[in-house]
CSV table of C-alpha atoms and ligand atoms in Angstrom, one decimal:
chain,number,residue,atom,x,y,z
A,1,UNK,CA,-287.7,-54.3,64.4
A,2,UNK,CA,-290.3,-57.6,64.3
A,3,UNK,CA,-289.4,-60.1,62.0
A,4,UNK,CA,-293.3,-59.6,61.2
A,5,UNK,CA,-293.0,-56.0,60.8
A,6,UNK,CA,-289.8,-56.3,58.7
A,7,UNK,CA,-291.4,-59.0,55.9
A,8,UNK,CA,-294.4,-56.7,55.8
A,9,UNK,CA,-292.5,-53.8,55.4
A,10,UNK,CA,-290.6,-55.9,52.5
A,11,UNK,CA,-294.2,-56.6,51.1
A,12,UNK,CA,-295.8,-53.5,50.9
A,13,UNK,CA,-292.3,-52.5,49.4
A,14,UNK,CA,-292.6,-55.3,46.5
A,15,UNK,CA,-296.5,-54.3,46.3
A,16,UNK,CA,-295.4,-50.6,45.7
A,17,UNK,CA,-293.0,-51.7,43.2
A,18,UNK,CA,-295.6,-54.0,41.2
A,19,UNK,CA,-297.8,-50.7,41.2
A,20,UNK,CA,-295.5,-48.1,40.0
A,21,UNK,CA,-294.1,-50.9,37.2
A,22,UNK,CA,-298.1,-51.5,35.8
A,23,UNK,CA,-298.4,-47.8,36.1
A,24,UNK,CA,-295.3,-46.7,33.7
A,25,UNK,CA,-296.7,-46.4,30.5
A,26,UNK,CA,-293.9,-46.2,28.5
A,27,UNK,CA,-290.7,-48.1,28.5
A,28,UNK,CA,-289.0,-45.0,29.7
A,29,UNK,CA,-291.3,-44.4,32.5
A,30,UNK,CA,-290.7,-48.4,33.5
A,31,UNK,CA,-286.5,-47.5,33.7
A,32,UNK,CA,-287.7,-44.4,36.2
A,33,UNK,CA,-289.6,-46.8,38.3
A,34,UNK,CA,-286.7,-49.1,37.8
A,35,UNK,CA,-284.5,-46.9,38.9
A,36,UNK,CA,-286.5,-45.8,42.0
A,37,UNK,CA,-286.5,-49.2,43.2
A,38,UNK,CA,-283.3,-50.6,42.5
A,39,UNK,CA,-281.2,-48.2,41.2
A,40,UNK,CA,-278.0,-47.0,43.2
A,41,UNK,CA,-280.3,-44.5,45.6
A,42,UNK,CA,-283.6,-46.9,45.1
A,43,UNK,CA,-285.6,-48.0,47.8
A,44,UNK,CA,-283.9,-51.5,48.0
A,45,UNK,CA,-280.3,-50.4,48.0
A,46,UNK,CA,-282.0,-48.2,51.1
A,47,UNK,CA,-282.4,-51.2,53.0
A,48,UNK,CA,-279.4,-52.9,52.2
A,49,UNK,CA,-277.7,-49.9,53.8
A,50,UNK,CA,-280.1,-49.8,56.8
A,51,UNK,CA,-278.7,-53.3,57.8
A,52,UNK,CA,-275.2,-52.0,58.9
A,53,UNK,CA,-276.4,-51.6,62.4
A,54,UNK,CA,-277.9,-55.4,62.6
A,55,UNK,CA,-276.4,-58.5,64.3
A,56,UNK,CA,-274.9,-61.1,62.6
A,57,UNK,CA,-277.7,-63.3,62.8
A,58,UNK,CA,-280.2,-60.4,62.1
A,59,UNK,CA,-277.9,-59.9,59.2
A,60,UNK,CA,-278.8,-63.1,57.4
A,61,UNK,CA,-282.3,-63.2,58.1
A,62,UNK,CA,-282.9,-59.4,57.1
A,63,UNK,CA,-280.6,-59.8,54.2
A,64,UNK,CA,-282.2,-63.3,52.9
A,65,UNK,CA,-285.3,-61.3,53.3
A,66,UNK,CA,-284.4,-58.4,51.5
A,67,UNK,CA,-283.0,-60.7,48.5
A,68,UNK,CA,-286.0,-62.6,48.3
A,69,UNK,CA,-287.9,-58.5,48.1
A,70,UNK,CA,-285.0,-57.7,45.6
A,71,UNK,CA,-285.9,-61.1,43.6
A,72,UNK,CA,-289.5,-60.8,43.2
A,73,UNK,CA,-289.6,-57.0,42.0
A,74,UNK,CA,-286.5,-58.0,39.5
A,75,UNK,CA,-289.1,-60.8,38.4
A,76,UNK,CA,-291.8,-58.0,38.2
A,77,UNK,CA,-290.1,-55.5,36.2
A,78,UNK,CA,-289.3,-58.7,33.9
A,79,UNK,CA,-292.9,-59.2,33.3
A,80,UNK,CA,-293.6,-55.3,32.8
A,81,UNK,CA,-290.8,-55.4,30.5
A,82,UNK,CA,-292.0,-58.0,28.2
A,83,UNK,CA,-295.8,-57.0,28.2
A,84,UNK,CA,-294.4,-53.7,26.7
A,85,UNK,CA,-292.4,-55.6,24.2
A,86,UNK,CA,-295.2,-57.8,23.4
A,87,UNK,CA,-297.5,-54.7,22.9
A,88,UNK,CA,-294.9,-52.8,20.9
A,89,UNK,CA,-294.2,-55.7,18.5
A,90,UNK,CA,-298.1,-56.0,18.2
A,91,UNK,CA,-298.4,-52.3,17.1
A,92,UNK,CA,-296.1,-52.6,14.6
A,93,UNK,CA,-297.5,-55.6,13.2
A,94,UNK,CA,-300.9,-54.0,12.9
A,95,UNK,CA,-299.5,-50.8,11.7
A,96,UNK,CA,-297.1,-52.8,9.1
A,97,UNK,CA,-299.8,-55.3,8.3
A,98,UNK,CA,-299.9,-57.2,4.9
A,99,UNK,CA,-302.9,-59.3,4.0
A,100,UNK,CA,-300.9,-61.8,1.2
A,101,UNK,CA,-304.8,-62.5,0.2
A,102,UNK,CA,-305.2,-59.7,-1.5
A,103,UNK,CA,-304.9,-60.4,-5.3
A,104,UNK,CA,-300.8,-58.6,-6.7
A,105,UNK,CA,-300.6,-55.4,-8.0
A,106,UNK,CA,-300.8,-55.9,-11.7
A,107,UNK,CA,-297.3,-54.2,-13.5
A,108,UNK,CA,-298.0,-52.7,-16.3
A,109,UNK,CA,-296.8,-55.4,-18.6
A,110,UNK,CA,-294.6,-53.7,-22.0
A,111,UNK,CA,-295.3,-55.2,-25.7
A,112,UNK,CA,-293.2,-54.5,-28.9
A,113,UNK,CA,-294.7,-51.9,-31.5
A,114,UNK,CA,-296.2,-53.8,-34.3
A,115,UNK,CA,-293.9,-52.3,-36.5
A,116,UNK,CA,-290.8,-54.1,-34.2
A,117,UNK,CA,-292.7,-57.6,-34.3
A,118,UNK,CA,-293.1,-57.4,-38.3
A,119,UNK,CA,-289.4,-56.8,-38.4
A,120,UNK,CA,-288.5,-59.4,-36.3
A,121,UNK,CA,-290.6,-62.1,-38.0
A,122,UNK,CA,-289.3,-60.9,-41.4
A,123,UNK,CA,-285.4,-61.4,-39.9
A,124,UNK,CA,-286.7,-64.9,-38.5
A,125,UNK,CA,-288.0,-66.4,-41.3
A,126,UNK,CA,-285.9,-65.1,-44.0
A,127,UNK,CA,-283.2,-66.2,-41.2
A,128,UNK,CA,-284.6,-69.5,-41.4
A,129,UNK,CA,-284.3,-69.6,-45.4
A,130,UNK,CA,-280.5,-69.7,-44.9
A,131,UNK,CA,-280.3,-65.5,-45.0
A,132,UNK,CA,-278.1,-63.4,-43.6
A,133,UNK,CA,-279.5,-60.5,-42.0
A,134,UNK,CA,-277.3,-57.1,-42.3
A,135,UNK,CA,-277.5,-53.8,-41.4
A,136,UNK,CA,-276.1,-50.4,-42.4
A,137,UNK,CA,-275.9,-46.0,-42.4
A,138,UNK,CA,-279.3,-44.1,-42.6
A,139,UNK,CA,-276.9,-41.0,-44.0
A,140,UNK,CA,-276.1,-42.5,-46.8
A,141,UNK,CA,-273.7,-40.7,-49.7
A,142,UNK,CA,-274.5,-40.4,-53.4
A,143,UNK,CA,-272.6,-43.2,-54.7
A,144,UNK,CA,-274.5,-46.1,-52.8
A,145,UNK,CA,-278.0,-44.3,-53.1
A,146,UNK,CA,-278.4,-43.7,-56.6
A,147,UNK,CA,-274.8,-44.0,-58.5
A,148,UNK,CA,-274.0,-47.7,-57.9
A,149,UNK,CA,-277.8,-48.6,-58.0
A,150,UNK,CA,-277.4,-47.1,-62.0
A,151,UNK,CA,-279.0,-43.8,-61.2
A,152,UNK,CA,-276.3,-41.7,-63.2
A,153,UNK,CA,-276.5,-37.9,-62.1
A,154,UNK,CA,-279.9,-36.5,-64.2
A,155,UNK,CA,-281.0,-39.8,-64.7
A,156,UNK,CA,-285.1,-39.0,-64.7
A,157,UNK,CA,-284.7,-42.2,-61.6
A,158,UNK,CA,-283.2,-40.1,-59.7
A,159,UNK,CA,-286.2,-37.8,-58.8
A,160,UNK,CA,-289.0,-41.0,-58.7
A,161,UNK,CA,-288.0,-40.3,-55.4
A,162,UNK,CA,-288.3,-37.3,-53.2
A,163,UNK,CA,-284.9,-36.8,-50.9
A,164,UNK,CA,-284.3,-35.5,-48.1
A,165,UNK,CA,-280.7,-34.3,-48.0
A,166,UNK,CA,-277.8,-33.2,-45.4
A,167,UNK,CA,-276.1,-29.8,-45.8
A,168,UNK,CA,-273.2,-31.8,-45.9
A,169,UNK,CA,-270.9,-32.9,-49.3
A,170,UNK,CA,-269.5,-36.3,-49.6
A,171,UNK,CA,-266.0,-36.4,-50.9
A,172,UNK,CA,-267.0,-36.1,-54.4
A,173,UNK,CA,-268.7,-32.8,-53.7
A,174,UNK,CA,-272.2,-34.7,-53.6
A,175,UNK,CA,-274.5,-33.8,-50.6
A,176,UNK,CA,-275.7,-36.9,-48.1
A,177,UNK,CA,-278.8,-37.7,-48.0
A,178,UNK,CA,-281.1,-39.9,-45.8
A,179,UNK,CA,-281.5,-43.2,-47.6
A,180,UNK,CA,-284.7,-43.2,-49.6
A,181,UNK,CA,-284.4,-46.9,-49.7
A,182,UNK,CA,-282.2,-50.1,-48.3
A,183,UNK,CA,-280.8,-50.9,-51.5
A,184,UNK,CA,-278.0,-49.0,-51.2
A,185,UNK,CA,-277.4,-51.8,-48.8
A,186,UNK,CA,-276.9,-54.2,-51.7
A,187,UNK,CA,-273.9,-52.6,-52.4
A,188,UNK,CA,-272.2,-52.5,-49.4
A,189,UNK,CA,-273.1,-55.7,-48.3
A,190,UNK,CA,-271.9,-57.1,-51.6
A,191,UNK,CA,-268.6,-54.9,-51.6
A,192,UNK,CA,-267.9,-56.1,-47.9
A,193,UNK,CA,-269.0,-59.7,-48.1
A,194,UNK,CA,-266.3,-60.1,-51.3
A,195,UNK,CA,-263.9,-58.0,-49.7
A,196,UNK,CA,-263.8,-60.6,-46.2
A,197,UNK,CA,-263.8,-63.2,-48.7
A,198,UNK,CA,-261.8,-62.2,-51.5
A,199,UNK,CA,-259.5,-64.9,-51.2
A,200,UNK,CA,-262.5,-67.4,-51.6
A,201,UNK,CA,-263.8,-65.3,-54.4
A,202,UNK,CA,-260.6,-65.7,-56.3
A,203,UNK,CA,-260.2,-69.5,-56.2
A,204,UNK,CA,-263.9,-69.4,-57.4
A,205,UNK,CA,-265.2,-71.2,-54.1
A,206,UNK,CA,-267.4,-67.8,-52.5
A,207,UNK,CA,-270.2,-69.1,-54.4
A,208,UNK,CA,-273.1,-66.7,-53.5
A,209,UNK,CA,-274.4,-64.0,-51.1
A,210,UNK,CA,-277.7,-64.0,-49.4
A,211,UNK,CA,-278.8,-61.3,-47.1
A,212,UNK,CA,-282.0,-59.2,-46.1
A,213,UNK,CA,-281.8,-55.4,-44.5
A,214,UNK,CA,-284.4,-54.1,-42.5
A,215,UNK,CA,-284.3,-50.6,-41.8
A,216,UNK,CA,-285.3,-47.0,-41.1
A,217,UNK,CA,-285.9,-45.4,-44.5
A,218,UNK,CA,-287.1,-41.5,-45.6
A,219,UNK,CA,-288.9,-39.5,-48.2
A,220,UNK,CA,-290.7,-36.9,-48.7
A,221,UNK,CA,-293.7,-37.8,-48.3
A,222,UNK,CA,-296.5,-37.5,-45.4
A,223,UNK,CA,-300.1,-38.8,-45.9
A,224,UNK,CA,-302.3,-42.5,-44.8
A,225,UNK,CA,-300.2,-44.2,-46.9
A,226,UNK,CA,-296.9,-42.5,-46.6
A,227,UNK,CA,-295.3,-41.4,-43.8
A,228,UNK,CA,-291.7,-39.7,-44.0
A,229,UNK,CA,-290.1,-41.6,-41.9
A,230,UNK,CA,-290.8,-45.7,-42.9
A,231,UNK,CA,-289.4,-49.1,-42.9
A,232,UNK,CA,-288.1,-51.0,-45.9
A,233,UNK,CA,-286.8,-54.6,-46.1
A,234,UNK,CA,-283.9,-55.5,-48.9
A,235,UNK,CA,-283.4,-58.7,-49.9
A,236,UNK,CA,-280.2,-59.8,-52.1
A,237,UNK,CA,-279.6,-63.1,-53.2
A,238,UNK,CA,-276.9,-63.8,-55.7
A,239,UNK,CA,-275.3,-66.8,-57.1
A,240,UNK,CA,-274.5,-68.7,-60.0
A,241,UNK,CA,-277.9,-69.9,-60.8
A,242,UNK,CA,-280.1,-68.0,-59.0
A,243,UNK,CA,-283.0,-67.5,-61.4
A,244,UNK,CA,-286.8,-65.8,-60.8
A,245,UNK,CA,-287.9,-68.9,-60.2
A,246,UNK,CA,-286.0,-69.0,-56.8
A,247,UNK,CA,-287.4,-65.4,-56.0
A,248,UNK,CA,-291.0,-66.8,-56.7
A,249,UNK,CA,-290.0,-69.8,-54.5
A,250,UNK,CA,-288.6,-67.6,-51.6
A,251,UNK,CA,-290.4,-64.5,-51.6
A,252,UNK,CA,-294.2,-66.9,-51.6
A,253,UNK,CA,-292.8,-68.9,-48.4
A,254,UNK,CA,-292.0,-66.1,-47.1
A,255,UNK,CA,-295.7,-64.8,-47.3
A,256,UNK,CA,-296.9,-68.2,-46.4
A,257,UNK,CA,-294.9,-67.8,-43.1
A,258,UNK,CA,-295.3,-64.3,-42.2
A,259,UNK,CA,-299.4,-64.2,-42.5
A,260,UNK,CA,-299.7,-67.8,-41.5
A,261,UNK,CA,-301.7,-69.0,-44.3
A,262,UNK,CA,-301.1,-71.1,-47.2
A,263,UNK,CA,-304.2,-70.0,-48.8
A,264,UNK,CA,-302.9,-67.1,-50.6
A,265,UNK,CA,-301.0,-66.4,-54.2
A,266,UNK,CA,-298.4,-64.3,-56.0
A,267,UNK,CA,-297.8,-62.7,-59.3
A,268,UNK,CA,-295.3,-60.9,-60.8
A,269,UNK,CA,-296.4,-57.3,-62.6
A,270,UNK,CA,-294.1,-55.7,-64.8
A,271,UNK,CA,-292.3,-52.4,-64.0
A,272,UNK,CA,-289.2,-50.8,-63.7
A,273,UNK,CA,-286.3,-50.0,-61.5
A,274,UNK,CA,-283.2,-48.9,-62.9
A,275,UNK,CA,-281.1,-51.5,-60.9
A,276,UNK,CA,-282.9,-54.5,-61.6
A,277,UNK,CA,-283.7,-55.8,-65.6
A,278,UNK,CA,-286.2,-57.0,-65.6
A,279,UNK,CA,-288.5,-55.9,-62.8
A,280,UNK,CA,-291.3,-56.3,-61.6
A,281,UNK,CA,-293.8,-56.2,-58.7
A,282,UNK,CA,-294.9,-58.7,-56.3
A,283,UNK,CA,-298.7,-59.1,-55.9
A,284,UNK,CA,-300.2,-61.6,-53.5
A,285,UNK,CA,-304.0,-62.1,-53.0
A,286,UNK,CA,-305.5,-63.7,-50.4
A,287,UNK,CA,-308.1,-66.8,-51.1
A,288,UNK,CA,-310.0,-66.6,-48.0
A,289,UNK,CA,-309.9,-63.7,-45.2
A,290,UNK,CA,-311.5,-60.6,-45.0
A,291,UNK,CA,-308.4,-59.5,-47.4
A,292,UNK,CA,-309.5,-62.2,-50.1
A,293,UNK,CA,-309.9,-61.4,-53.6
A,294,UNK,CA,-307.7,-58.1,-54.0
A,295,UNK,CA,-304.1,-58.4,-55.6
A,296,UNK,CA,-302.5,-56.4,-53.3
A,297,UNK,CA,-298.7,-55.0,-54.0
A,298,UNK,CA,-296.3,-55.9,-51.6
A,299,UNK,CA,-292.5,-55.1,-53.4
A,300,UNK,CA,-290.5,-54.4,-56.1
A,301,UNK,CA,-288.1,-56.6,-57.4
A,302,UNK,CA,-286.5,-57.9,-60.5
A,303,UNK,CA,-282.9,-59.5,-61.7
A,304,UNK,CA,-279.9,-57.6,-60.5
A,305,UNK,CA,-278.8,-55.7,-63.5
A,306,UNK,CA,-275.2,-56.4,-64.4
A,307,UNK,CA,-273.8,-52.9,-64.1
A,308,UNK,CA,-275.0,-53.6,-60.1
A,309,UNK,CA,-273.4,-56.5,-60.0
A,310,UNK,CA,-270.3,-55.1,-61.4
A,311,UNK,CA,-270.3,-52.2,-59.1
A,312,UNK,CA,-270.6,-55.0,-56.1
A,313,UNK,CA,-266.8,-55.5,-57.5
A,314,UNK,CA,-268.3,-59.1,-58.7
A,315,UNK,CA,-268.6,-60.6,-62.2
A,316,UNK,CA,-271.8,-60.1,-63.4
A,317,UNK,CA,-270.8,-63.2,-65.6
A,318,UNK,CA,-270.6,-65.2,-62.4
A,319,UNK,CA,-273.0,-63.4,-60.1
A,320,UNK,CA,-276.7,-63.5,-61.4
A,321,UNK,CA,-279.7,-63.2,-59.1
A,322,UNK,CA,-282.5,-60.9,-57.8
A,323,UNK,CA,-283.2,-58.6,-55.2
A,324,UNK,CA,-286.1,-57.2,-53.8
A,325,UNK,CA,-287.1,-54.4,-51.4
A,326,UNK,CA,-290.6,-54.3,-49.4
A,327,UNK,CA,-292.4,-52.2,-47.2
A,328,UNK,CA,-292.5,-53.4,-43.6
A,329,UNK,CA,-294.9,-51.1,-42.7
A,330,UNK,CA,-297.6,-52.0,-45.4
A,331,UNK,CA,-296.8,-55.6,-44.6
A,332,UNK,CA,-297.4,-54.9,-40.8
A,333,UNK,CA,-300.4,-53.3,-42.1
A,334,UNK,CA,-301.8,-55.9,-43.6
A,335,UNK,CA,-301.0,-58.4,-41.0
A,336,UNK,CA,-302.3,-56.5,-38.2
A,337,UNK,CA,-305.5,-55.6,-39.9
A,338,UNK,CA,-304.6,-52.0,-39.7
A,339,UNK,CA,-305.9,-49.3,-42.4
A,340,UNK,CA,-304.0,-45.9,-41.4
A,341,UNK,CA,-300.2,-46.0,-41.6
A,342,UNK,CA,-300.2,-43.2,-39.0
A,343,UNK,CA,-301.4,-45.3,-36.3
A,344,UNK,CA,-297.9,-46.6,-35.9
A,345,UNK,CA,-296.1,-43.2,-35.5
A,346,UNK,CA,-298.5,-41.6,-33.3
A,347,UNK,CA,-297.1,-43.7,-30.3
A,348,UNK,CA,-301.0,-43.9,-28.8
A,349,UNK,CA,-300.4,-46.5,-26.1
A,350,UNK,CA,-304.4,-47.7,-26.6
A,351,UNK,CA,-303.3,-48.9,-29.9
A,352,UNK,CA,-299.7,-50.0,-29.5
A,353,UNK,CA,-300.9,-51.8,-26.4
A,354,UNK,CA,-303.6,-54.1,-28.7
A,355,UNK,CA,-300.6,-55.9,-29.6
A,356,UNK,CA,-299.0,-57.1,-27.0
B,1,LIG,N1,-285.7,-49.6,-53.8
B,1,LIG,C1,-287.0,-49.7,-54.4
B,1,LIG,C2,-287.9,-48.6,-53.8
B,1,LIG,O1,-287.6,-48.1,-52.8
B,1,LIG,C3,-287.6,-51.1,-54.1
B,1,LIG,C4,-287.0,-52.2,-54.8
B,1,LIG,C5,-287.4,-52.5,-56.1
B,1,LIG,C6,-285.9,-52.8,-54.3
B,1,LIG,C7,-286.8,-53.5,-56.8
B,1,LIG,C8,-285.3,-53.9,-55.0
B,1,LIG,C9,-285.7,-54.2,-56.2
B,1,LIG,O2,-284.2,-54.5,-54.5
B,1,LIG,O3,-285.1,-55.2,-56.9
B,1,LIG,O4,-288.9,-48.3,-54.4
């Protein structure tokens, strides 16, 4: 064979190859053609094979010839090889495409309930008046309910409020009840705080107790004003000259605080509780606001009677003081502007989410 014939040969075979590469459209087809050119029974091992009859001399030339053939289709199938790798990688770029112009999807941002924010505003501030802040049983037996807070069985007390009770008997044969207040908590915070510090209280040197607790309280009771489920605030301070002055004192900075304003005042209204002598309500009226003018009751209070005291397991001698309990959800109510307790129970997220 011509040296002329053999290159051309060896070109149309390289053409051939360049063809059946741009043709594959698919990286499997491009293997096949691959394969049919350079594979074990492709059309260059062919050659190679051919050469066995050749001369030495035709040898080298052929096979130089056939390398530089081999050489330029590898290079080929290169170039095939990373178009279709450029193309794939484009694909998926368009198909996974992500335009970071476009403004974030907004997440549905949470917000406490404004019963939850009152709460947590009444524990900081009282917190910040030097109070502890405690916590206690919703079941609550007979003895801390009513008993210790001088509601004796058949006192007429007893049924100012309406209970809910557990078919369940406490040990004196009593059936627990759902708190229908948190002052039962001034007993067992009392009780406990001398207890951990009875060593203290004997040498004289536990010197007073000061505590709020918020919680989850229930009556009978369902209407816009009333719900049966609702939130009270306790408040207990006790010491050896804690007066109604210092109630006055507190429970007005506390106002001050909570419904940011200093334009606003407080009186105390006579009435009764049978744990507290004397008691009395606490009014506060707003001077300027759309709530201005009306006295508008916020909580009972009044000096903690001594028989309390003593059932704290303290010396009513020693430990003199007040207490009060208020509504958190009247004072949400009037913070938030809002006129229908039952807003807050209804769990409708276009209200709840107005205060966020
Ligand atoms: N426990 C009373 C109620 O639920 C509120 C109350 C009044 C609490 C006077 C007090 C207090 O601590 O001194 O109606």
């Amino acid at each position: 064979m011509s040296t002329a014939t053999a290159s051309e040969d060896l070109r149309n075979l390289v053409q051939s190859a360049e063809h059946s590469f741009a043709r594959a459209a698919t990286p499997a087809e491009l293997e096949d053609a691959k394969a049919a050119f350079l594979g074990k029974a492709g059309r260059v091992t062919e050659l190679m094979k051919g050469m066995a009859q050749l001369s030495v001399d035709e040898k080298k030339t052929r096979g130089a010839a056939i390398h530089q053939a081999k050489q330029a289709i590898e290079a080929q199938l290169a170039v095939h090889r990373q178009a279709m790798a450029d193309a794939e990688l484009a694909r998926q770029l368009q198909a996974e495409a992500l335009d970071v112009t476009l403004p974030g999807r907004q997440r549905g941002g949470g917000g406490l309930h404004p019963i939850s924010l009152a709460w947590q505003r009444i524990e900081q501030i009282f917190g910040s008046m030097g109070f502890d802040v405690g916590d206690g049983p919703e079941i609550e037996n007979d003895w801390y309910n009513f008993t210790a807070l001088n509601n004796p069985p058949n006192h007429p007390a007893r049924s100012m409020q309406d209970t809910f009770y557990v078919d369940m008997n406490d040990e004196e044969g009593h059936p627990y009840c759902l708190r229908t207040h948190t002052s039962p908590m001034q007993i067992r915070y009392a009780t406990a705080h001398a207890r951990k510090h009875a060593a203290a209280l004997a040498l004289g040197e536990m010197r007073e107790i000061r505590v709020i607790v918020p919680g989850r309280t229930y009556r009978v009771d369902n209407d816009a004003t009333h719900s049966p489920m609702f939130h009270q605030v306790e408040g207990l301070w006790l010491g050896e000259d804690v007066s109604f002055k210092d109630l006055k004192v507190t429970y007005l900075n506390f106002c001050k605080a909570f419904f940011e304003t200093d334009d606003l005042v407080l009186r105390f209204r006579p009435s009764y509780f049978p744990f507290t002598e004397p008691s009395a309500e606490i009014d506060i009226q707003f001077q300027s606001g759309p709530l201005a003018g009306r006295w508008l009751e916020v909580s009972g209070s009044g000096q903690v009677h001594p028989q309390v005291v003593r059932n704290m397991g303290l010396d009513p001698e020693r430990f003199i003081g007040f207490a009060f309990g208020s509504g958190i959800d009247r004072l949400a109510m009037l913070r938030y502007g809002v006129n229908d307790l039952r807003l807050f129970f209804d769990g409708d997220i276009r209200f709840l989410s107005q205060f966020k």
